[in-house]
Amino acid sequence: MNAIQLDPQGGLDALVELLLADGFRVVGPVVTGGVIAYDDLSSGDDLPTGWAVEQAPGRWRMHETGDQTRFGYTPGAASWKQYVFPAHQEVLRIRRTDGSFAVTRPPAPERPFAFIGVRDCEVTALEVLDRVQLDPDYPDPRYAERRRDAFIVAVTCAVPSATCWCTSMDGGPVPQHGFDLLLTELNDSDGHRLLAESGTDRGAELLARLPGSLATPLDRSAAVAVGAADTDILAPKLSGKELPTLLAGTELHPHWEEVADRCLACSNCTMVCPTCFCSTFTDHPELEPDVASRTQEWASCFQLDHSNLGGRPVRASVSARYRQWLTHKLATWTEQFGTSGCVGCGRCTTWCPAGIDIVQETLALIGPAADRDNTDRDITDRDITDRASDHRDSGHRASDHRASDHRDSGGPGTA
Amino acid sequence: MTRPTVAVWKFASCDGCQLTILDCEDELLAIAAALDFRMFLEAGPEEMLDHFDISLVEGSITTNHDAERIREVRERSGIVVTIGACATAGGIQALRNYADVEEYTRHIYARPDWIDTLATSTPIAHHIKVDHELHGCPINKEQLIATITALLAGRRTPVTSHSVCVECKQRGTPCLLVSEGTACLGPVTHAGCGALCPSINRGCFGCFGPSESANLPGLLEVLRVAGNDEHEVLASLRTFNVTKFDTGATP
Ligand code: SF4
Ligand code: SF4
Ligand code: SF4
């Protein structure tokens, strides 16, 4: 891994400029309408300067810090999903001709994406989404086109938010892989600078063209310190990889009804989630005779008609819909795709108008670690912390852990 | 259906939904080519046929005369589509349902004895069988066109009943309730407008009526905790769809 020091202003300007010149559509965080959102960048100046974000269940507030910090906030309001898997897209257009049909499809995007400011949870979220959308048996060609050659500029999280829980889900503040470049913002006695490291050959190639000086071992250790900060927030809240086992058997738990009293079935959680992939296709006959189009839109398991079978919903109650969502994300996804469906970004919790907190609801369902009927092996916070750091050290990711790895660990639901 | 005959009817309403038809500027010629408007006073045609293939009905029922007239419309129509909050919910004029109409008439009209009105404003579906409903105050142009094209193709109309939040997120608007504490009725409101109000930084005011799983007590609690005045929130539920947003309290 090559590494250089970049000027937080000039370095980012050059980065955006070079990526644009290389033919990428460059997207990154911007301040708009009271939030950090992702949008097209035309220069490094478009990236926020001096903003901090406070997140809590159902609450997002930002304020200016008055300093020159470039990445002092946590993931944006919406995720990168919106680019690789748009909320609304035309899939095809059909015109009836003499005795036949002419089908046209929208062209593939002209330029590959370059995403700047991708956090560890977001790198993982893209990989989780890849497993779904690029499944060899059922690949989504539109997703493949949009995802192809995407250049990832990842960023170390220096200031996690109160809703972050990546360390419970095998992640952490420091992206370990899946990026072309990694930026870590340093601000210490050696000054305000960005440490830029490459993760791929094309990352190294770009790094060589950026206007920076060689990084020192001190910069490296400063970067490690950034990743280790804020341990209070980032202390694992539960053990993500145990959840398939722990949630099995909670189907009839009274807590589902308790959540349903508060849940508005509004679908915000699934829409902001970087991995929720449900969509629906709609056919539209056009006013012009003999023309029809087909569109694909994001859908949600919180919509009543989402579970329609034979015109009737299978999951009519909101408790059944919430249960479907939570258990799919945290448990059955693993069986289906080999990873958890959750990366612990906390968006569903922050952006739930009712402030429903995925971690707290899960804890209510599985009970505190000490109370669990887990005779073979009690899961303690200590275990979880140790395991989380083991995974980081060995570079293991959620994707390396199958439910089967711990099926016979003696947890409830496997008896 | 080849170029069906169409009537547009008006009951107690402001004409805004009918104007939405005329507002389909770019599509107007195509609509006129596809549909044979015979009765549409707002636009000109005034031809009473024995049978109209499609009737678009705007407005609510507020007089005995209208209650009779809507039955006649039903008899003359193949498909009845009600358009807008007045026709589907009774409209803002349904506030009278919770007040003393006689007292109103006494105060407002010089000759209250000339006024012949019902004590209630009711949706069309309370009087006749309605085939399709388009919500909103006014209705949404895209939904109207999608309904017309579906009827022409003999398909089910593509009106979904989930919350406005879905459209808000599909459009990429960050949630105002979460980021600013704005009183927004989006989570309990029927989609269809494309989340227009939140996109211009204004809370949804529920003009499409309740969504399929509207959890009003849940939202009222959220808005209270966010610091919104309870009376203002309740007042915002008592507008165009007052009969449909059941808050459990009399307005
Ligand atoms: S379920 Fe919630 S915390 Fe997990 S990835 Fe989705 S939005 Fe993030
Ligand atoms: S959990 Fe929250 S965001 Fe999700 S549907 Fe329920 S109220 Fe909406
Ligand atoms: S702004 Fe309103 S409509 Fe949009 S997500 Fe928030 S509550 Fe829903």
XYZ file of C-alpha atoms and ligand atoms in Angstrom:
690
model
C 0.000 0.000 0.000
C 1.441 3.330 -1.066
C 0.739 6.339 1.088
C 1.059 10.085 0.757
C 0.032 13.160 2.709
C -2.455 15.433 1.030
C -3.431 18.992 1.698
C -7.111 18.851 2.808
C -8.031 21.572 0.338
C -5.664 21.292 -2.640
C -5.457 17.511 -2.347
C -9.219 17.015 -2.578
C -9.479 19.532 -5.421
C -6.856 17.574 -7.337
C -8.532 14.258 -6.538
C -11.895 15.353 -7.925
C -10.243 16.998 -10.925
C -8.192 13.902 -11.807
C -11.160 11.552 -11.450
C -13.288 13.800 -13.655
C -10.477 13.983 -16.209
C -10.197 10.192 -16.123
C -13.820 10.008 -17.231
C -15.586 9.213 -13.962
C -18.883 10.592 -12.773
C -17.695 11.827 -9.391
C -20.136 11.681 -6.477
C -19.552 12.577 -2.865
C -20.996 14.167 0.262
C -22.435 17.663 0.006
C -24.399 19.809 2.420
C -27.928 20.317 1.173
C -31.269 20.968 2.818
C -29.971 20.532 6.363
C -28.328 17.163 5.770
C -25.230 15.543 4.311
C -26.352 13.966 1.064
C -24.448 12.395 -1.812
C -24.437 14.317 -5.062
C -22.377 14.999 -8.168
C -19.164 16.878 -7.493
C -17.570 19.276 -9.917
C -14.706 20.245 -7.619
C -13.235 19.432 -4.230
C -14.909 22.594 -2.952
C -18.290 20.877 -3.164
C -17.256 18.563 -0.315
C -18.366 19.879 3.103
C -15.934 21.855 5.240
C -16.426 22.300 8.978
C -19.621 20.353 9.616
C -20.542 18.053 12.468
C -23.589 15.845 12.665
C -25.493 14.697 15.728
C -27.556 11.557 15.190
C -29.950 9.781 17.527
C -32.969 7.543 16.954
C -35.368 9.591 14.814
C -33.118 12.608 14.911
C -30.483 14.253 12.691
C -29.062 17.708 13.375
C -25.968 19.368 11.940
C -23.961 22.374 12.917
C -20.957 24.244 11.628
C -17.834 23.754 13.680
C -15.976 26.771 12.365
C -12.911 24.622 11.634
C -11.564 23.235 8.361
C -12.486 19.572 8.943
C -13.526 17.802 5.748
C -14.866 14.454 6.997
C -15.986 15.149 10.562
C -19.413 13.598 10.115
C -20.878 10.130 9.628
C -22.587 8.536 6.603
C -25.025 10.615 4.587
C -28.790 10.698 4.839
C -29.257 8.450 1.816
C -26.806 5.777 0.722
C -24.768 5.015 -2.405
C -27.494 2.511 -3.270
C -29.324 5.314 -5.049
C -26.581 5.369 -7.704
C -26.007 1.676 -8.362
C -29.668 0.787 -7.860
C -31.757 3.901 -8.573
C -35.062 4.467 -6.793
C -36.869 4.701 -10.101
C -35.713 3.622 -13.519
C -37.196 2.802 -16.857
C -36.303 -0.756 -17.748
C -37.693 -1.036 -21.248
C -40.044 0.487 -23.762
C -42.121 -1.567 -26.172
C -43.641 -0.449 -29.434
C -46.034 -2.666 -31.327
C -45.129 -2.862 -34.990
C -46.732 -4.938 -37.745
C -47.284 -8.250 -36.055
C -44.314 -7.853 -33.737
C -42.762 -5.776 -30.952
C -39.775 -3.491 -30.960
C -38.129 -3.342 -27.529
C -35.689 -0.630 -26.564
C -33.729 -0.413 -23.324
C -32.187 2.695 -21.842
C -28.469 2.923 -22.580
C -25.909 1.996 -19.919
C -24.425 4.970 -18.039
C -21.710 6.586 -20.111
C -19.232 7.063 -17.295
C -18.333 4.772 -14.402
C -18.912 6.203 -10.933
C -16.231 7.449 -8.587
C -17.560 7.567 -5.037
C -15.667 9.822 -2.640
C -16.083 9.506 1.122
C -17.282 5.914 1.344
C -17.241 4.620 4.927
C -16.346 1.102 5.980
C -20.005 0.177 6.506
C -20.748 1.543 3.060
C -17.984 -0.418 1.344
C -19.416 -3.524 2.982
C -22.961 -2.498 2.048
C -21.950 -2.345 -1.619
C -20.492 -5.823 -1.318
C -23.654 -7.104 0.367
C -25.725 -5.579 -2.414
C -23.383 -7.100 -5.025
C -24.084 -10.561 -3.665
C -27.782 -9.997 -4.182
C -27.808 -8.104 -7.438
C -24.957 -9.950 -9.123
C -26.061 -13.409 -8.052
C -24.747 -15.622 -10.874
C -28.173 -17.209 -11.357
C -30.159 -13.980 -11.359
C -27.875 -11.047 -12.121
C -29.454 -7.625 -12.517
C -27.904 -6.297 -15.743
C -28.718 -2.666 -14.939
C -27.025 -2.949 -11.563
C -24.012 -4.584 -13.183
C -23.696 -1.721 -15.650
C -23.864 0.902 -12.937
C -21.542 -0.903 -10.562
C -18.896 -1.739 -13.169
C -15.517 -0.071 -12.599
C -16.823 2.101 -9.769
C -13.819 3.815 -8.183
C -14.064 3.828 -4.399
C -12.396 6.514 -2.313
C -12.991 5.332 1.238
C -12.640 7.425 4.388
C -11.809 6.434 7.957
C -14.567 7.410 10.384
C -13.132 9.808 12.934
C -16.434 10.830 14.519
C -18.925 7.976 14.646
C -22.481 8.823 15.568
C -24.620 7.483 18.383
C -26.586 5.305 15.979
C -23.496 3.636 14.444
C -23.065 -0.027 15.342
C -20.717 -1.317 12.656
C -18.442 -3.021 15.195
C -21.307 -5.331 16.106
C -21.573 -6.298 12.475
C -17.934 -7.179 11.810
C -17.049 -3.692 10.627
C -15.221 -0.790 12.141
C -14.160 2.781 11.600
C -11.225 1.854 9.358
C -12.044 0.408 5.929
C -9.931 -2.698 5.463
C -10.503 -3.510 1.814
C -12.858 -2.889 -1.083
C -11.461 0.567 -1.879
C -9.130 2.020 -4.466
C -8.016 4.848 -2.204
C -8.373 5.328 1.533
C -8.305 8.771 3.127
C -7.754 9.400 6.825
C -8.098 12.928 8.087
C -5.367 13.819 10.567
C -5.314 16.888 12.743
C -2.558 16.938 15.331
C 0.643 18.762 16.194
C 1.912 17.912 12.709
C -0.967 19.867 11.207
C -4.184 19.249 9.350
C -3.655 16.775 6.506
C -5.130 13.759 4.778
C -3.302 10.480 4.701
C -4.050 8.853 1.344
C -3.348 5.158 0.883
C -3.975 2.980 -2.134
C -5.838 -0.306 -2.048
C -5.611 -1.301 -5.714
C -3.266 -0.820 -8.657
C -5.429 1.857 -10.184
C -5.595 3.507 -6.770
C -1.786 3.508 -6.625
C -1.655 4.889 -10.137
C -3.956 7.777 -9.174
C -2.075 8.316 -5.928
C 1.136 8.830 -7.907
C -0.499 11.722 -9.761
C -1.823 13.471 -6.642
C 0.103 16.479 -5.322
C 1.297 15.145 -1.961
C 4.400 14.385 -0.008
C 5.416 10.925 1.149
C 3.658 9.821 4.333
C 5.769 9.099 7.422
C 5.388 6.229 9.909
C 4.081 8.890 12.305
C 1.200 9.653 9.929
C 0.417 5.973 9.840
C 0.271 5.632 13.597
C -1.791 8.818 13.803
C -4.216 7.203 11.357
C -4.475 4.113 13.526
C -5.273 6.348 16.496
C -8.101 7.981 14.533
C -9.638 4.577 13.940
C -9.374 3.650 17.600
C -11.032 6.831 18.913
C -14.570 7.030 20.215
C -14.623 3.549 21.614
C -17.684 4.347 23.697
C -19.865 4.685 20.666
C -18.134 1.946 18.783
C -18.077 -0.645 21.527
C -20.034 -3.562 20.066
C -23.651 -3.509 21.161
C -24.371 -7.112 20.340
C -22.859 -9.929 18.351
C -24.043 -9.689 14.772
C -22.909 -13.109 13.734
C -24.824 -14.776 16.553
C -28.083 -13.130 15.527
C -29.309 -15.783 13.071
C -29.254 -18.200 15.969
C -30.486 -15.817 18.644
C -33.413 -14.523 16.605
C -34.574 -17.968 15.579
C -37.573 -18.839 17.709
C -38.601 -15.231 18.432
C -41.491 -15.415 15.929
C -44.166 -15.192 18.612
C -42.342 -12.810 20.948
C -44.753 -10.153 22.320
C -42.218 -7.451 21.480
C -43.195 -7.507 17.799
C -46.623 -6.135 18.778
C -45.053 -3.551 21.033
C -42.955 -2.236 18.132
C -45.998 -2.283 15.855
C -47.751 0.226 18.137
C -44.967 2.702 17.435
C -44.108 1.720 13.852
C -45.769 3.939 11.257
C -45.183 1.413 8.444
C -43.814 4.375 6.524
C -40.917 2.437 4.883
C -38.283 5.069 5.630
C -36.018 2.454 7.237
C -35.889 0.257 4.162
C -35.508 3.160 1.755
C -32.483 4.618 3.554
C -30.911 1.209 4.189
C -27.876 0.714 1.924
C -28.647 -2.977 1.411
C -32.456 -3.220 1.186
C -32.968 -4.309 -2.383
C -36.698 -4.912 -2.818
C -38.207 -3.390 -5.891
C -41.330 -3.685 -7.947
C -41.920 -3.548 -11.670
C -44.809 -1.603 -13.160
C -46.037 -1.691 -16.731
C -47.358 1.547 -18.140
C -49.437 1.636 -21.283
C -48.747 5.057 -22.813
C -51.232 7.516 -24.230
C -49.526 7.081 -27.569
C -51.190 4.030 -29.121
C -49.177 0.799 -29.217
C -46.487 2.005 -26.834
C -45.835 0.765 -23.306
C -43.002 1.127 -20.826
C -41.841 -0.833 -17.812
C -40.307 0.800 -14.761
C -38.603 -0.531 -11.668
C -39.080 1.238 -8.330
C -37.852 0.650 -4.811
C -40.384 -1.275 -2.791
C -40.532 -2.139 0.885
C -41.641 -4.992 3.101
C -43.536 -2.329 5.077
C -45.956 -1.840 2.183
C -49.171 -3.782 2.595
C -49.270 -5.009 -0.993
C -45.635 -6.125 -0.877
C -46.689 -9.504 0.495
C -49.694 -9.941 -1.794
C -50.269 -13.503 -2.849
C -53.315 -14.026 -5.003
C -54.269 -10.414 -4.380
C -54.210 -10.653 -0.558
C -51.379 -9.689 1.786
C -49.678 -12.473 3.676
C -48.292 -9.957 6.156
C -51.293 -7.776 6.881
C -50.289 -6.683 10.382
C -47.522 -4.159 10.938
C -45.948 -6.478 13.508
C -45.577 -9.147 10.816
C -44.021 -6.600 8.485
C -41.554 -5.339 11.097
C -40.673 -8.922 11.993
C -40.096 -9.768 8.347
C -37.790 -6.783 7.985
C -35.716 -7.223 11.117
C -35.338 -10.983 10.894
C -34.474 -10.836 7.206
C -31.812 -8.188 7.760
C -30.233 -9.770 10.800
C -30.927 -13.467 10.480
C -32.360 -15.133 7.383
C -30.289 -13.020 4.967
C -27.281 -15.031 6.074
C -28.931 -18.258 5.016
C -29.958 -16.704 1.718
C -26.849 -14.805 0.707
C -24.063 -15.883 3.041
C -23.669 -12.526 4.829
C -25.749 -10.497 7.219
C -28.080 -8.051 5.498
C -27.036 -5.349 7.940
C -23.741 -3.482 8.082
C -24.565 -1.446 11.166
C -24.685 1.971 9.523
C -27.535 3.094 11.796
C -29.519 4.843 9.066
C -32.714 2.912 9.762
C -32.570 4.135 13.351
C -31.650 7.761 12.680
C -34.159 8.139 9.867
C -37.074 6.345 11.474
C -39.525 9.163 12.232
C -40.686 7.125 15.226
C -37.114 6.613 16.450
C -37.384 2.837 16.419
C -33.883 1.583 17.161
C -32.827 -1.643 15.462
C -30.287 -2.413 18.198
C -32.657 -1.809 21.112
C -35.485 -3.770 19.485
C -33.119 -6.650 18.799
C -31.866 -6.611 22.373
C -35.462 -6.638 23.606
C -36.089 -9.714 21.465
C -33.019 -11.707 22.345
C -32.695 -10.447 25.923
C -29.510 -9.261 27.598
C -26.514 -11.527 27.095
C -26.444 -12.619 30.725
C -30.087 -13.795 30.680
C -29.802 -15.915 27.613
C -30.384 -19.603 27.966
C -27.001 -20.375 26.549
C -25.462 -23.044 28.681
C -22.511 -23.977 26.532
C -21.183 -20.515 26.066
C -22.400 -17.247 27.504
C -21.850 -14.373 25.176
C -20.403 -11.534 27.160
C -19.522 -8.065 26.018
C -15.919 -9.071 26.514
C -16.292 -11.971 24.064
C -17.902 -9.735 21.540
C -15.190 -7.108 21.843
C -12.517 -9.740 21.533
C -14.161 -11.313 18.568
C -14.705 -7.990 16.863
C -11.044 -7.122 17.226
C -10.027 -10.616 16.077
C -11.975 -10.099 12.920
C -10.412 -6.751 12.304
C -6.935 -8.050 12.903
C -7.319 -11.016 10.646
C -9.123 -9.008 8.011
C -12.176 -11.255 8.216
C -15.448 -9.743 7.184
C -19.084 -10.523 7.691
C -18.964 -12.300 4.358
C -16.567 -14.872 5.728
C -18.979 -16.057 8.374
C -21.791 -18.385 7.521
C -24.590 -19.248 9.873
C -23.328 -22.799 9.714
C -20.066 -21.710 11.333
C -21.823 -21.349 14.633
C -24.946 -23.438 14.149
C -23.935 -25.869 16.806
C -22.816 -23.279 19.300
C -25.716 -24.232 21.557
C -27.640 -20.979 21.293
C -31.413 -20.852 21.636
C -33.257 -21.851 18.518
C -30.806 -24.556 17.567
C -31.761 -27.010 20.270
C -62.043 0.293 -25.433
C -61.828 2.403 -28.578
C -62.169 6.114 -27.951
C -64.624 5.853 -25.082
C -67.175 8.576 -24.455
C -66.408 10.557 -21.321
C -68.315 12.871 -19.005
C -66.834 15.072 -16.296
C -69.325 15.860 -13.528
C -69.158 18.486 -10.856
C -70.723 18.320 -7.393
C -69.743 20.386 -4.326
C -66.171 21.297 -5.214
C -63.854 24.052 -6.425
C -63.214 22.770 -9.993
C -59.508 22.308 -9.255
C -59.540 18.604 -10.088
C -61.297 19.192 -13.393
C -58.681 21.815 -14.131
C -56.006 19.170 -13.541
C -57.329 17.495 -16.694
C -56.822 20.697 -18.650
C -53.489 21.106 -16.915
C -52.110 18.054 -18.757
C -50.670 20.501 -21.237
C -48.137 18.319 -23.027
C -50.443 15.313 -23.033
C -53.689 17.163 -23.729
C -53.812 16.428 -27.462
C -53.085 12.756 -26.852
C -55.798 12.634 -24.173
C -58.283 14.306 -26.493
C -57.345 11.830 -29.213
C -57.829 8.867 -26.886
C -61.002 10.008 -25.108
C -64.202 11.405 -26.566
C -65.230 14.130 -24.101
C -68.951 14.772 -24.581
C -69.781 16.378 -21.255
C -67.158 18.623 -19.696
C -68.586 22.027 -18.835
C -65.273 23.467 -17.680
C -63.877 22.822 -21.158
C -67.004 23.375 -23.303
C -68.718 20.119 -24.329
C -72.269 19.770 -23.039
C -73.966 16.824 -24.612
C -76.156 14.578 -22.479
C -75.786 11.002 -23.722
C -77.822 8.073 -22.468
C -74.573 6.273 -21.767
C -71.036 7.459 -21.081
C -68.286 4.860 -21.074
C -66.355 6.731 -18.374
C -67.560 9.309 -15.866
C -65.073 11.381 -13.916
C -66.817 12.743 -10.841
C -65.581 15.736 -8.882
C -67.129 17.014 -5.644
C -69.097 15.765 -2.669
C -72.799 15.354 -2.001
C -74.214 18.243 0.029
C -77.809 18.590 -1.200
C -80.759 16.300 -1.828
C -80.697 17.366 -5.430
C -77.083 16.224 -5.815
C -77.867 12.956 -4.064
C -80.390 12.270 -6.797
C -78.178 13.543 -9.586
C -75.289 11.221 -8.656
C -77.603 8.217 -8.950
C -78.497 9.358 -12.415
C -74.807 9.692 -13.268
C -74.270 6.125 -12.110
C -77.107 4.876 -14.278
C -75.708 6.561 -17.344
C -72.099 5.459 -16.793
C -70.021 2.410 -17.540
C -67.082 3.194 -15.250
C -67.227 5.813 -12.480
C -63.960 7.348 -11.330
C -64.169 9.814 -8.463
C -61.527 12.516 -8.539
C -60.200 14.447 -5.573
C -60.649 14.777 -1.826
C -64.200 16.179 -2.105
C -65.446 13.215 -4.114
C -63.494 10.579 -2.188
C -63.718 11.988 1.354
C -66.264 14.787 1.420
C -63.716 17.581 1.146
C -63.104 20.497 3.460
C -66.824 21.216 3.367
C -67.284 18.060 5.434
C -66.251 20.114 8.463
C -69.971 20.851 8.553
C -70.500 17.238 9.593
C -69.143 18.223 12.985
C -70.995 21.558 13.267
C -74.488 23.004 13.344
C -75.302 23.716 9.694
C -78.494 25.563 10.498
C -76.593 27.976 12.676
C -74.052 28.548 9.874
C -76.794 29.306 7.358
C -78.454 31.717 9.772
C -75.264 33.668 10.230
C -74.107 33.769 6.653
C -77.097 34.134 4.377
C -79.527 37.031 4.295
C -82.316 34.583 3.456
C -81.458 31.296 5.140
C -84.855 29.980 4.122
C -83.681 29.979 0.500
C -80.867 27.581 1.353
C -81.614 23.931 0.730
C -78.671 21.933 1.992
C -77.925 18.687 3.776
C -76.378 18.697 7.232
C -73.477 16.643 5.900
C -70.996 16.542 3.044
C -70.384 12.948 2.011
C -68.126 11.133 -0.450
C -69.615 9.828 -3.687
C -68.985 6.243 -2.604
C -71.532 6.729 0.198
C -74.204 7.091 -2.454
C -73.277 4.903 -5.408
C -70.824 2.174 -6.367
C -67.532 3.751 -7.414
C -65.121 1.831 -9.619
C -61.919 3.797 -9.028
C -60.874 6.605 -6.701
C -58.210 9.219 -7.319
C -57.266 11.023 -4.132
C -55.712 14.417 -3.560
C -56.543 18.077 -3.385
C -56.186 18.412 -6.258
C -55.588 15.066 -7.960
C -52.179 14.303 -9.405
C -51.775 14.599 -13.144
C -49.562 11.501 -13.530
C -52.051 9.374 -11.589
C -54.866 10.676 -13.749
C -53.042 9.814 -16.961
C -51.976 6.421 -15.609
C -55.607 5.701 -14.736
C -56.828 6.753 -18.174
C -54.236 4.622 -19.962
C -54.958 1.635 -17.706
C -58.689 1.922 -18.415
C -58.005 2.177 -22.144
C -55.821 -0.924 -22.021
C -58.307 -2.799 -19.830
C -55.746 -3.068 -17.018
C -55.981 -2.530 -13.293
C -55.349 1.094 -12.313
C -51.856 1.479 -10.867
C -52.766 3.456 -7.734
C -50.765 2.313 -4.722
C -51.880 3.099 -1.191
C -48.608 3.175 0.768
C -47.299 6.269 2.557
C -46.020 9.522 1.084
C -42.677 8.712 2.764
C -42.015 6.088 0.086
C -42.289 8.732 -2.619
C -40.294 11.168 -0.497
C -37.394 8.727 -0.292
C -37.673 7.631 -3.924
C -37.364 11.269 -4.828
C -34.298 11.683 -2.612
C -35.727 14.219 -0.174
C -34.230 13.825 3.308
C -36.883 13.441 6.008
C -37.926 16.844 7.371
C -39.452 15.314 10.464
C -36.119 13.761 11.412
C -33.815 16.563 10.313
C -35.927 19.527 11.454
C -38.778 18.212 13.577
C -41.223 19.509 10.959
C -44.818 18.398 11.452
C -45.264 16.120 8.469
C -48.278 13.885 7.843
C -46.345 11.876 5.235
C -46.120 8.679 7.309
C -49.920 8.374 7.491
C -50.807 9.848 4.119
C -51.704 8.001 0.931
C -49.041 8.342 -1.758
C -49.804 9.898 -5.117
C -48.467 13.445 -5.085
C -44.836 12.388 -5.492
C -44.058 13.916 -2.071
C -44.423 17.407 -3.468
C -44.591 19.341 -0.176
C -41.549 17.775 1.536
C -39.577 18.415 -1.662
C -40.137 22.132 -1.143
C -39.316 21.931 2.540
C -42.851 21.831 3.825
C -44.483 19.082 5.854
C -47.103 16.954 4.094
C -50.593 18.137 5.037
C -52.373 14.970 4.146
C -54.345 16.058 1.122
C -54.419 12.505 -0.274
C -56.062 11.121 2.869
C -54.885 8.174 4.949
C -52.491 5.521 3.673
C -53.286 1.808 3.928
C -51.814 1.286 7.385
C -52.040 4.801 8.824
C -50.983 4.713 12.477
C -52.413 8.044 13.629
C -51.839 7.607 17.377
C -48.239 6.638 16.572
C -47.637 9.733 14.473
C -49.394 12.064 16.923
C -47.045 10.845 19.632
C -44.005 11.365 17.377
C -45.099 14.905 16.537
C -45.802 15.687 20.189
C -42.327 14.515 21.208
C -40.832 16.568 18.363
C -42.339 19.611 20.042
C -45.316 20.312 17.797
C -48.422 21.932 19.215
C -51.087 19.260 19.587
C -53.931 21.545 18.522
C -52.113 22.608 15.384
C -51.397 19.003 14.487
C -55.011 17.987 15.042
C -56.139 20.996 13.013
C -53.891 19.890 10.149
C -55.704 16.542 10.131
C -59.059 18.282 9.892
C -58.872 19.684 6.422
C -59.673 18.130 3.053
C -59.907 14.597 4.401
C -61.432 15.322 7.792
C -63.846 12.396 7.483
C -61.039 9.921 6.779
C -58.423 10.891 9.343
C -60.108 9.562 12.416
C -58.370 11.191 15.351
C -60.914 9.987 17.851
C -61.636 13.576 18.857
C -64.400 15.784 17.497
C -63.013 18.757 15.567
S -30.567 -2.423 8.686
Fe -30.216 -0.323 9.441
S -28.160 -0.357 10.392
Fe -28.383 -2.199 9.117
S -27.484 -1.631 7.137
Fe -29.704 -1.243 6.982
S -29.943 0.910 7.587
Fe -27.900 0.283 8.237
S -39.492 1.101 11.685
Fe -39.603 3.353 11.595
S -38.895 3.897 9.524
Fe -39.424 1.709 9.521
S -41.547 1.611 8.802
Fe -41.615 1.653 11.062
S -41.800 3.861 11.579
Fe -41.159 3.755 9.436
S -40.490 14.437 5.163
Fe -42.542 13.659 5.649
S -43.070 12.435 3.816
Fe -40.846 12.709 3.780
S -40.008 10.907 4.848
Fe -40.236 12.536 6.381
S -42.219 12.177 7.322
Fe -42.193 11.024 5.377
